[in-house]
mmCIF file of C-alpha atoms and ligand atoms in Angstrom:
data_model
loop_
_atom_site.group_PDB
_atom_site.id
_atom_site.type_symbol
_atom_site.label_atom_id
_atom_site.label_comp_id
_atom_site.label_asym_id
_atom_site.label_seq_id
_atom_site.Cartn_x
_atom_site.Cartn_y
_atom_site.Cartn_z
ATOM 1 C CA UNK A 1 -3.747 34.035 0.188
ATOM 2 C CA UNK A 2 -3.182 30.473 1.324
ATOM 3 C CA UNK A 3 -0.151 29.302 -0.441
ATOM 4 C CA UNK A 4 2.995 27.332 0.217
ATOM 5 C CA UNK A 5 4.941 29.769 -1.875
ATOM 6 C CA UNK A 6 7.510 31.991 -0.137
ATOM 7 C CA UNK A 7 6.557 35.598 0.487
ATOM 8 C CA UNK A 8 9.678 37.527 -0.506
ATOM 9 C CA UNK A 9 8.604 40.548 1.588
ATOM 10 C CA UNK A 10 9.280 38.485 4.714
ATOM 11 C CA UNK A 11 13.040 38.757 4.081
ATOM 12 C CA UNK A 12 15.545 41.349 5.023
ATOM 13 C CA UNK A 13 18.050 42.079 2.289
ATOM 14 C CA UNK A 14 20.562 39.632 3.844
ATOM 15 C CA UNK A 15 17.945 36.864 4.099
ATOM 16 C CA UNK A 16 16.848 37.524 0.499
ATOM 17 C CA UNK A 17 20.412 37.198 -0.665
ATOM 18 C CA UNK A 18 20.751 33.939 1.220
ATOM 19 C CA UNK A 19 17.510 32.814 -0.392
ATOM 20 C CA UNK A 20 18.549 33.558 -4.002
ATOM 21 C CA UNK A 21 21.928 32.011 -3.317
ATOM 22 C CA UNK A 22 20.138 28.815 -2.284
ATOM 23 C CA UNK A 23 18.541 29.001 -5.782
ATOM 24 C CA UNK A 24 22.030 29.106 -7.318
ATOM 25 C CA UNK A 25 22.023 32.866 -8.031
ATOM 26 C CA UNK A 26 24.530 35.517 -7.087
ATOM 27 C CA UNK A 27 24.039 37.931 -4.179
ATOM 28 C CA UNK A 28 23.650 40.718 -6.702
ATOM 29 C CA UNK A 29 20.303 39.202 -7.816
ATOM 30 C CA UNK A 30 19.101 39.440 -4.224
ATOM 31 C CA UNK A 31 19.937 43.139 -4.122
ATOM 32 C CA UNK A 32 18.173 43.720 -7.441
ATOM 33 C CA UNK A 33 15.033 41.950 -6.220
ATOM 34 C CA UNK A 34 15.057 43.903 -2.964
ATOM 35 C CA UNK A 35 14.997 47.117 -5.027
ATOM 36 C CA UNK A 36 11.973 45.946 -7.060
ATOM 37 C CA UNK A 37 9.884 44.646 -4.153
ATOM 38 C CA UNK A 38 9.527 48.073 -2.525
ATOM 39 C CA UNK A 39 8.617 50.049 -5.559
ATOM 40 C CA UNK A 40 5.026 51.018 -5.850
ATOM 41 C CA UNK A 41 3.148 49.157 -8.559
ATOM 42 C CA UNK A 42 5.456 46.135 -8.705
ATOM 43 C CA UNK A 43 3.257 43.163 -8.104
ATOM 44 C CA UNK A 44 4.714 40.511 -10.420
ATOM 45 C CA UNK A 45 8.096 39.025 -11.181
ATOM 46 C CA UNK A 46 7.579 39.683 -14.896
ATOM 47 C CA UNK A 47 8.013 43.375 -14.120
ATOM 48 C CA UNK A 48 11.596 42.771 -12.808
ATOM 49 C CA UNK A 49 13.033 43.437 -16.228
ATOM 50 C CA UNK A 50 16.671 43.171 -15.301
ATOM 51 C CA UNK A 51 16.368 39.581 -14.244
ATOM 52 C CA UNK A 52 16.786 36.738 -16.777
ATOM 53 C CA UNK A 53 13.440 35.332 -17.980
ATOM 54 C CA UNK A 54 14.148 31.802 -16.712
ATOM 55 C CA UNK A 55 15.005 33.108 -13.291
ATOM 56 C CA UNK A 56 11.859 35.190 -13.203
ATOM 57 C CA UNK A 57 9.906 32.084 -14.125
ATOM 58 C CA UNK A 58 11.452 30.015 -11.350
ATOM 59 C CA UNK A 59 10.759 32.801 -8.854
ATOM 60 C CA UNK A 60 7.193 32.790 -10.000
ATOM 61 C CA UNK A 61 6.897 29.094 -9.284
ATOM 62 C CA UNK A 62 8.335 29.287 -5.785
ATOM 63 C CA UNK A 63 7.544 32.784 -4.472
ATOM 64 C CA UNK A 64 5.032 35.539 -4.351
ATOM 65 C CA UNK A 65 4.962 39.277 -3.625
ATOM 66 C CA UNK A 66 2.453 40.097 -0.947
ATOM 67 C CA UNK A 67 0.668 43.385 -0.791
ATOM 68 C CA UNK A 68 -2.215 45.087 0.976
ATOM 69 C CA UNK A 69 -4.774 46.461 -1.369
ATOM 70 C CA UNK A 70 -8.162 47.978 -1.043
ATOM 71 C CA UNK A 71 -7.946 49.166 2.557
ATOM 72 C CA UNK A 72 -10.937 50.074 4.602
ATOM 73 C CA UNK A 73 -10.352 53.737 5.368
ATOM 74 C CA UNK A 74 -11.984 56.180 7.770
ATOM 75 C CA UNK A 75 -11.062 59.860 7.787
ATOM 76 C CA UNK A 76 -11.160 61.941 10.978
ATOM 77 C CA UNK A 77 -12.070 65.583 11.045
ATOM 78 C CA UNK A 78 -8.493 66.530 11.839
ATOM 79 C CA UNK A 79 -7.048 64.803 8.763
ATOM 80 C CA UNK A 80 -6.019 61.498 10.387
ATOM 81 C CA UNK A 81 -6.868 58.399 8.404
ATOM 82 C CA UNK A 82 -7.435 55.003 9.952
ATOM 83 C CA UNK A 83 -6.668 52.046 7.714
ATOM 84 C CA UNK A 84 -7.940 48.571 8.125
ATOM 85 C CA UNK A 85 -6.082 45.998 6.051
ATOM 86 C CA UNK A 86 -7.603 42.597 5.646
ATOM 87 C CA UNK A 87 -5.126 39.718 6.178
ATOM 88 C CA UNK A 88 -5.184 36.355 4.439
ATOM 89 C CA UNK A 89 -6.847 34.766 7.432
ATOM 90 C CA UNK A 90 -9.519 37.490 7.506
ATOM 91 C CA UNK A 91 -8.083 39.239 10.562
ATOM 92 C CA UNK A 92 -7.785 42.959 10.213
ATOM 93 C CA UNK A 93 -4.732 44.944 11.025
ATOM 94 C CA UNK A 94 -5.053 48.635 11.740
ATOM 95 C CA UNK A 95 -2.687 51.582 11.014
ATOM 96 C CA UNK A 96 -3.275 55.307 11.500
ATOM 97 C CA UNK A 97 -1.868 58.081 9.317
ATOM 98 C CA UNK A 98 -1.251 61.326 11.174
ATOM 99 C CA UNK A 99 -0.606 64.127 8.718
ATOM 100 C CA UNK A 100 1.287 67.212 9.888
ATOM 101 C CA UNK A 101 2.548 70.148 7.838
ATOM 102 C CA UNK A 102 6.034 68.814 7.365
ATOM 103 C CA UNK A 103 5.651 65.110 7.969
ATOM 104 C CA UNK A 104 3.296 62.217 7.717
ATOM 105 C CA UNK A 105 3.558 59.836 10.688
ATOM 106 C CA UNK A 106 2.189 56.324 10.297
ATOM 107 C CA UNK A 107 1.262 54.470 13.448
ATOM 108 C CA UNK A 108 1.549 50.798 12.711
ATOM 109 C CA UNK A 109 0.638 47.564 14.453
ATOM 110 C CA UNK A 110 2.927 44.640 15.322
ATOM 111 C CA UNK A 111 0.285 42.104 16.325
ATOM 112 C CA UNK A 112 -3.393 41.446 15.836
ATOM 113 C CA UNK A 113 -4.743 42.191 19.337
ATOM 114 C CA UNK A 114 -2.439 42.341 22.341
ATOM 115 C CA UNK A 115 -1.727 40.075 25.294
ATOM 116 C CA UNK A 116 -0.621 42.781 27.681
ATOM 117 C CA UNK A 117 -4.055 43.663 28.948
ATOM 118 C CA UNK A 118 -3.351 47.259 30.094
ATOM 119 C CA UNK A 119 -6.546 48.194 31.915
ATOM 120 C CA UNK A 120 -6.952 51.591 30.183
ATOM 121 C CA UNK A 121 -6.365 50.343 26.623
ATOM 122 C CA UNK A 122 -9.093 49.196 24.313
ATOM 123 C CA UNK A 123 -6.818 46.957 22.243
ATOM 124 C CA UNK A 124 -6.209 44.915 25.371
ATOM 125 C CA UNK A 125 -9.914 43.965 25.511
ATOM 126 C CA UNK A 126 -9.554 42.044 22.213
ATOM 127 C CA UNK A 127 -6.979 39.731 23.667
ATOM 128 C CA UNK A 128 -4.051 38.428 21.687
ATOM 129 C CA UNK A 129 -4.797 36.926 18.286
ATOM 130 C CA UNK A 130 -1.494 36.522 16.579
ATOM 131 C CA UNK A 131 1.863 38.024 15.665
ATOM 132 C CA UNK A 132 2.207 39.840 12.359
ATOM 133 C CA UNK A 133 4.819 38.572 9.943
ATOM 134 C CA UNK A 134 7.524 40.988 8.737
ATOM 135 C CA UNK A 135 5.678 41.454 5.449
ATOM 136 C CA UNK A 136 2.421 42.217 7.271
ATOM 137 C CA UNK A 137 4.282 44.915 9.263
ATOM 138 C CA UNK A 138 5.979 46.565 6.222
ATOM 139 C CA UNK A 139 2.932 46.160 3.966
ATOM 140 C CA UNK A 140 1.077 48.590 6.212
ATOM 141 C CA UNK A 141 3.570 51.264 5.104
ATOM 142 C CA UNK A 142 3.512 50.139 1.490
ATOM 143 C CA UNK A 143 -0.317 50.121 1.537
ATOM 144 C CA UNK A 144 -0.495 53.650 2.906
ATOM 145 C CA UNK A 145 2.208 54.740 0.467
ATOM 146 C CA UNK A 146 0.075 53.448 -2.424
ATOM 147 C CA UNK A 147 -3.004 55.142 -0.935
ATOM 148 C CA UNK A 148 -1.172 58.443 -0.770
ATOM 149 C CA UNK A 149 0.092 58.047 -4.331
ATOM 150 C CA UNK A 150 -3.376 57.368 -5.597
ATOM 151 C CA UNK A 151 -4.813 60.468 -3.891
ATOM 152 C CA UNK A 152 -5.126 63.386 -6.197
ATOM 153 C CA UNK A 153 -5.210 67.062 -5.603
ATOM 154 C CA UNK A 154 -5.162 69.436 -2.695
ATOM 155 C CA UNK A 155 -7.048 67.613 0.012
ATOM 156 C CA UNK A 156 -4.104 65.803 1.427
ATOM 157 C CA UNK A 157 -1.996 67.539 4.044
ATOM 158 C CA UNK A 158 1.656 66.796 4.668
ATOM 159 C CA UNK A 159 4.402 65.891 2.253
ATOM 160 C CA UNK A 160 2.531 63.199 0.395
ATOM 161 C CA UNK A 161 4.470 60.168 1.662
ATOM 162 C CA UNK A 162 5.080 58.394 4.895
ATOM 163 C CA UNK A 163 8.022 60.120 6.543
ATOM 164 C CA UNK A 164 7.892 58.721 10.078
ATOM 165 C CA UNK A 165 6.797 55.393 11.559
ATOM 166 C CA UNK A 166 5.783 54.657 15.160
ATOM 167 C CA UNK A 167 4.949 51.215 16.523
ATOM 168 C CA UNK A 168 2.048 52.489 18.583
ATOM 169 C CA UNK A 169 -0.814 50.681 16.970
ATOM 170 C CA UNK A 170 -2.011 47.311 18.094
ATOM 171 C CA UNK A 171 0.267 44.916 19.883
ATOM 172 C CA UNK A 172 3.426 44.796 21.917
ATOM 173 C CA UNK A 173 6.412 44.989 19.492
ATOM 174 C CA UNK A 174 8.872 43.390 21.884
ATOM 175 C CA UNK A 175 6.632 40.295 22.073
ATOM 176 C CA UNK A 176 7.144 39.866 18.334
ATOM 177 C CA UNK A 177 10.763 41.004 18.355
ATOM 178 C CA UNK A 178 12.315 38.898 15.561
ATOM 179 C CA UNK A 179 9.634 39.911 13.063
ATOM 180 C CA UNK A 180 9.811 43.533 14.216
ATOM 181 C CA UNK A 181 13.600 43.507 13.770
ATOM 182 C CA UNK A 182 13.304 42.080 10.223
ATOM 183 C CA UNK A 183 10.697 44.738 9.408
ATOM 184 C CA UNK A 184 12.980 47.459 10.756
ATOM 185 C CA UNK A 185 15.784 46.161 8.554
ATOM 186 C CA UNK A 186 13.460 46.399 5.510
ATOM 187 C CA UNK A 187 12.247 49.860 6.496
ATOM 188 C CA UNK A 188 15.724 51.286 6.864
ATOM 189 C CA UNK A 189 17.312 49.573 3.863
ATOM 190 C CA UNK A 190 18.054 52.015 1.060
ATOM 191 C CA UNK A 191 16.655 49.425 -1.392
ATOM 192 C CA UNK A 192 13.728 48.773 0.932
ATOM 193 C CA UNK A 193 11.641 51.633 2.311
ATOM 194 C CA UNK A 194 14.682 53.847 2.875
ATOM 195 C CA UNK A 195 13.527 55.469 6.085
ATOM 196 C CA UNK A 196 16.112 56.880 8.515
ATOM 197 C CA UNK A 197 16.328 55.129 11.839
ATOM 198 C CA UNK A 198 15.754 58.431 13.632
ATOM 199 C CA UNK A 199 12.326 58.600 12.027
ATOM 200 C CA UNK A 200 11.199 55.278 13.441
ATOM 201 C CA UNK A 201 10.010 54.737 17.050
ATOM 202 C CA UNK A 202 9.329 51.454 18.784
ATOM 203 C CA UNK A 203 7.035 51.835 21.729
ATOM 204 C CA UNK A 204 6.938 49.164 24.479
ATOM 205 C CA UNK A 205 5.064 48.602 27.759
ATOM 206 C CA UNK A 206 8.398 47.453 29.187
ATOM 207 C CA UNK A 207 9.379 43.867 28.355
ATOM 208 C CA UNK A 208 12.690 44.290 30.203
ATOM 209 C CA UNK A 209 14.162 40.966 29.023
ATOM 210 C CA UNK A 210 13.996 42.073 25.371
ATOM 211 C CA UNK A 211 15.100 45.699 25.616
ATOM 212 C CA UNK A 212 18.828 45.086 25.272
ATOM 213 C CA UNK A 213 18.390 42.975 22.169
ATOM 214 C CA UNK A 214 16.343 45.721 20.536
ATOM 215 C CA UNK A 215 19.059 48.271 21.380
ATOM 216 C CA UNK A 216 21.864 46.020 20.155
ATOM 217 C CA UNK A 217 20.254 45.128 16.857
ATOM 218 C CA UNK A 218 18.758 48.484 15.852
ATOM 219 C CA UNK A 219 19.170 52.175 16.509
ATOM 220 C CA UNK A 220 15.570 53.283 16.175
ATOM 221 C CA UNK A 221 14.053 55.519 18.842
ATOM 222 C CA UNK A 222 12.688 53.857 21.961
ATOM 223 C CA UNK A 223 9.485 54.892 23.671
ATOM 224 C CA UNK A 224 8.486 53.420 27.058
ATOM 225 C CA UNK A 225 4.849 53.443 28.147
ATOM 226 C CA UNK A 226 5.368 54.212 31.853
ATOM 227 C CA UNK A 227 2.087 55.645 33.022
ATOM 228 C CA UNK A 228 2.800 55.301 36.777
ATOM 229 C CA UNK A 229 5.568 55.916 39.277
ATOM 230 C CA UNK A 230 5.173 53.072 41.771
ATOM 231 C CA UNK A 231 4.701 49.358 41.518
ATOM 232 C CA UNK A 232 1.250 49.222 43.096
ATOM 233 C CA UNK A 233 -0.425 51.599 40.726
ATOM 234 C CA UNK A 234 1.607 50.540 37.747
ATOM 235 C CA UNK A 235 0.713 46.871 38.241
ATOM 236 C CA UNK A 236 -2.891 47.773 38.477
ATOM 237 C CA UNK A 237 -2.780 49.710 35.195
ATOM 238 C CA UNK A 238 -0.260 47.440 33.435
ATOM 239 C CA UNK A 239 -0.090 43.755 34.511
ATOM 240 C CA UNK A 240 3.324 43.535 32.764
ATOM 241 C CA UNK A 241 4.678 45.408 35.754
ATOM 242 C CA UNK A 242 4.220 42.376 37.990
ATOM 243 C CA UNK A 243 6.788 40.506 35.931
ATOM 244 C CA UNK A 244 8.988 43.498 35.209
ATOM 245 C CA UNK A 245 8.753 45.984 38.082
ATOM 246 C CA UNK A 246 9.254 49.681 37.487
ATOM 247 C CA UNK A 247 12.761 49.923 39.021
ATOM 248 C CA UNK A 248 13.989 47.034 36.862
ATOM 249 C CA UNK A 249 12.528 48.749 33.805
ATOM 250 C CA UNK A 250 14.192 52.036 34.600
ATOM 251 C CA UNK A 251 17.501 50.257 35.281
ATOM 252 C CA UNK A 252 17.239 48.621 31.829
ATOM 253 C CA UNK A 253 16.570 52.087 30.350
ATOM 254 C CA UNK A 254 19.645 53.427 32.104
ATOM 255 C CA UNK A 255 21.684 50.616 30.526
ATOM 256 C CA UNK A 256 19.995 50.759 27.133
ATOM 257 C CA UNK A 257 22.631 50.858 24.368
ATOM 258 C CA UNK A 258 21.977 54.176 22.696
ATOM 259 C CA UNK A 259 23.998 56.458 20.451
ATOM 260 C CA UNK A 260 25.085 59.770 22.072
ATOM 261 C CA UNK A 261 22.502 62.497 22.026
ATOM 262 C CA UNK A 262 19.614 60.048 21.599
ATOM 263 C CA UNK A 263 16.946 60.095 24.267
ATOM 264 C CA UNK A 264 14.390 57.660 25.418
ATOM 265 C CA UNK A 265 10.811 58.897 25.262
ATOM 266 C CA UNK A 266 8.683 58.180 28.347
ATOM 267 C CA UNK A 267 4.995 58.165 27.694
ATOM 268 C CA UNK A 268 2.680 58.951 30.565
ATOM 269 C CA UNK A 269 -1.074 58.961 30.236
ATOM 270 C CA UNK A 270 -2.657 61.260 32.769
ATOM 271 C CA UNK A 271 -5.587 59.609 34.514
ATOM 272 C CA UNK A 272 -7.717 61.673 36.865
ATOM 273 C CA UNK A 273 -6.983 60.951 40.555
ATOM 274 C CA UNK A 274 -4.885 57.908 39.688
ATOM 275 C CA UNK A 275 -1.466 59.046 38.510
ATOM 276 C CA UNK A 276 -1.709 62.796 38.138
ATOM 277 C CA UNK A 277 -0.875 64.388 41.550
ATOM 278 C CA UNK A 278 1.951 66.849 42.256
ATOM 279 C CA UNK A 279 3.624 64.262 44.382
ATOM 280 C CA UNK A 280 3.568 61.691 41.546
ATOM 281 C CA UNK A 281 5.059 64.246 39.267
ATOM 282 C CA UNK A 282 7.913 64.830 41.744
ATOM 283 C CA UNK A 283 8.455 61.084 42.151
ATOM 284 C CA UNK A 284 8.577 60.744 38.365
ATOM 285 C CA UNK A 285 11.199 63.489 38.152
ATOM 286 C CA UNK A 286 13.262 61.679 40.810
ATOM 287 C CA UNK A 287 12.958 58.231 39.215
ATOM 288 C CA UNK A 288 14.026 59.345 35.729
ATOM 289 C CA UNK A 289 17.102 61.112 36.993
ATOM 290 C CA UNK A 290 20.191 60.048 35.006
ATOM 291 C CA UNK A 291 18.269 58.619 32.039
ATOM 292 C CA UNK A 292 18.716 60.655 28.842
ATOM 293 C CA UNK A 293 15.023 61.163 28.124
ATOM 294 C CA UNK A 294 12.097 63.311 27.220
ATOM 295 C CA UNK A 295 8.585 62.943 28.563
ATOM 296 C CA UNK A 296 5.370 62.859 26.630
ATOM 297 C CA UNK A 297 2.313 63.508 28.627
ATOM 298 C CA UNK A 298 -0.736 61.915 27.003
ATOM 299 C CA UNK A 299 -4.268 63.195 27.571
ATOM 300 C CA UNK A 300 -6.304 60.040 28.026
ATOM 301 C CA UNK A 301 -8.524 59.152 25.092
ATOM 302 C CA UNK A 302 -11.753 58.045 26.650
ATOM 303 C CA UNK A 303 -13.095 54.621 26.004
ATOM 304 C CA UNK A 304 -16.227 54.825 28.177
ATOM 305 C CA UNK A 305 -16.364 51.026 28.628
ATOM 306 C CA UNK A 306 -13.099 51.066 30.542
ATOM 307 C CA UNK A 307 -14.141 53.425 33.318
ATOM 308 C CA UNK A 308 -11.173 55.850 33.390
ATOM 309 C CA UNK A 309 -11.311 59.610 33.156
ATOM 310 C CA UNK A 310 -8.556 61.748 31.721
ATOM 311 C CA UNK A 311 -7.066 64.549 33.833
ATOM 312 C CA UNK A 312 -8.286 68.056 33.133
ATOM 313 C CA UNK A 313 -6.196 70.520 31.194
ATOM 314 C CA UNK A 314 -5.063 72.435 34.286
ATOM 315 C CA UNK A 315 -3.915 69.332 36.017
ATOM 316 C CA UNK A 316 -1.945 68.285 32.949
ATOM 317 C CA UNK A 317 -0.303 71.694 32.802
ATOM 318 C CA UNK A 318 0.567 71.622 36.542
ATOM 319 C CA UNK A 319 2.064 68.155 36.115
ATOM 320 C CA UNK A 320 4.116 69.393 33.187
ATOM 321 C CA UNK A 321 5.343 72.406 35.105
ATOM 322 C CA UNK A 322 6.753 70.312 37.960
ATOM 323 C CA UNK A 323 8.678 68.147 35.469
ATOM 324 C CA UNK A 324 9.853 71.235 33.557
ATOM 325 C CA UNK A 325 11.144 72.811 36.729
ATOM 326 C CA UNK A 326 13.126 69.572 37.267
ATOM 327 C CA UNK A 327 14.700 70.254 33.853
ATOM 328 C CA UNK A 328 13.004 67.687 31.752
ATOM 329 C CA UNK A 329 11.755 68.281 28.193
ATOM 330 C CA UNK A 330 8.051 67.581 28.551
ATOM 331 C CA UNK A 331 5.577 67.632 25.785
ATOM 332 C CA UNK A 332 1.805 67.223 25.866
ATOM 333 C CA UNK A 333 0.641 64.949 23.091
ATOM 334 C CA UNK A 334 -1.885 66.350 20.804
ATOM 335 C CA UNK A 335 -4.608 63.696 20.603
ATOM 336 C CA UNK A 336 -5.546 63.051 17.013
ATOM 337 C CA UNK A 337 -8.134 61.000 15.277
ATOM 338 C CA UNK A 338 -10.289 60.360 18.391
ATOM 339 C CA UNK A 339 -13.598 60.983 16.600
ATOM 340 C CA UNK A 340 -12.991 57.804 14.550
ATOM 341 C CA UNK A 341 -11.407 55.788 17.412
ATOM 342 C CA UNK A 342 -8.013 56.061 15.799
ATOM 343 C CA UNK A 343 -6.266 57.642 18.723
ATOM 344 C CA UNK A 344 -3.811 55.838 20.998
ATOM 345 C CA UNK A 345 -5.357 52.858 22.710
ATOM 346 C CA UNK A 346 -8.552 53.039 20.734
ATOM 347 C CA UNK A 347 -7.666 50.497 18.050
ATOM 348 C CA UNK A 348 -9.681 47.403 18.661
ATOM 349 C CA UNK A 349 -10.475 46.005 15.231
ATOM 350 C CA UNK A 350 -13.840 47.754 15.305
ATOM 351 C CA UNK A 351 -13.602 48.434 11.617
ATOM 352 C CA UNK A 352 -13.903 44.707 11.066
ATOM 353 C CA UNK A 353 -17.484 45.747 11.009
ATOM 354 C CA UNK A 354 -17.548 47.319 7.626
ATOM 355 C CA UNK A 355 -21.121 48.421 7.934
ATOM 356 C CA UNK A 356 -20.139 51.305 10.190
ATOM 357 C CA UNK A 357 -17.568 52.581 7.808
ATOM 358 C CA UNK A 358 -17.629 54.870 4.908
ATOM 359 C CA UNK A 359 -15.316 53.382 2.368
ATOM 360 C CA UNK A 360 -13.258 56.131 0.908
ATOM 361 C CA UNK A 361 -10.865 54.402 -1.381
ATOM 362 C CA UNK A 362 -10.756 51.482 -3.685
HETATM 363 N N1 SAH B 401 2.344 47.973 23.350
HETATM 364 C C1 SAH B 401 3.140 49.194 23.021
HETATM 365 C C2 SAH B 401 2.600 49.959 21.810
HETATM 366 C C3 SAH B 401 1.108 50.171 21.665
HETATM 367 S S1 SAH B 401 0.296 51.366 22.685
HETATM 368 C C4 SAH B 401 3.193 50.076 24.242
HETATM 369 O O1 SAH B 401 2.590 49.724 25.253
HETATM 370 O O2 SAH B 401 3.856 51.092 24.221
HETATM 371 C C5 SAH B 401 0.788 52.966 22.197
HETATM 372 C C6 SAH B 401 0.577 54.008 23.276
HETATM 373 O O3 SAH B 401 -0.823 54.335 23.491
HETATM 374 C C7 SAH B 401 1.055 53.502 24.623
HETATM 375 O O4 SAH B 401 1.798 54.501 25.302
HETATM 376 C C8 SAH B 401 -0.216 53.193 25.338
HETATM 377 O O5 SAH B 401 -0.080 53.117 26.666
HETATM 378 C C9 SAH B 401 -1.110 54.342 24.923
HETATM 379 N N2 SAH B 401 -2.544 54.246 25.117
HETATM 380 C C10 SAH B 401 -3.257 53.162 25.268
HETATM 381 N N3 SAH B 401 -4.527 53.450 25.507
HETATM 382 C C11 SAH B 401 -4.663 54.768 25.527
HETATM 383 C C12 SAH B 401 -5.704 55.699 25.686
HETATM 384 N N4 SAH B 401 -6.942 55.248 25.870
HETATM 385 N N5 SAH B 401 -5.462 56.984 25.656
HETATM 386 C C13 SAH B 401 -4.219 57.427 25.391
HETATM 387 N N6 SAH B 401 -3.172 56.630 25.224
HETATM 388 C C14 SAH B 401 -3.349 55.306 25.303
#
């Protein structure tokens, strides 16, 4: 939609209150509107029945309620669903729903494309297109909520609504920090999407200069894409390491403002003969000493065009064992959705090409 009207879903509750106050209304009206905006099926101001008619009319003239409808969806054999939402400028933003017996995790994007150019990640090959606005971030969750609500019957696994959110889709969230922070405020607001902070994870490649701000202004979980234990190999895999070397990153993690008992999640993709030796596991154990953390080992999702190979199962288990013996909690991530290119690092806007997709919802 090209419009000069204000998209009310770009506002946190505080910003919304400020906005309605600028229209001469009380803060209470802002709270009422916040409650309406995040209910499924509310698309027009006329539905906000506890607001005066004249006020609704004036909102109608100045504002609109954005929403994502009619997603392109693709279902994996393991139950994962990849969503492509078309944006007003025709870009596509991707999100992936990962159903589990007791939760539904939604992996969302913070940007269209990504500027970080990690050599193993397919999204990097798209380059950076643009930041998503706060409404484009939260509307991924609203769009999937509406999709789940519209589904009928037994096919759907999990609890039927989005219970967890991870910023592990396209983009680097700390490069779009203000919009991400606004979206977090909407997600955690009881009148917004009402998700607990402990159910939300922001994953970053390590933009050291922004980490503290994230920790000071939110208490969501932090995940760090580490993937290597020394500067030479990390810089090769992740150009961001040239600007923010590994020891600076780990120092920022040590100082990250975190509530007691919270732990940082380190993500480590295991790439055959690159970062998966016993020695590298021991170095990793040494480097993470003193940081409250857990480690997630990620079997590499092949993207043949990038030329990397994932480590074999036995190597992954041996790597895990060394870290376990050093008293870390180490998990091996279950790769999901890879048959539809919905797994980590496989989002690359390919479903812009609708011809290759079966459209499963309307
Ligand atoms: N920019 C953020 C979030 C997006 S990437 C970040 O770097 O954390 C989400 C996770 O998927 C990161 O840990 C990323 O390194 C990982 N990833 C990228 N490509 C992958 C691939 N081909 N296989 C497995 N994980 C991959």
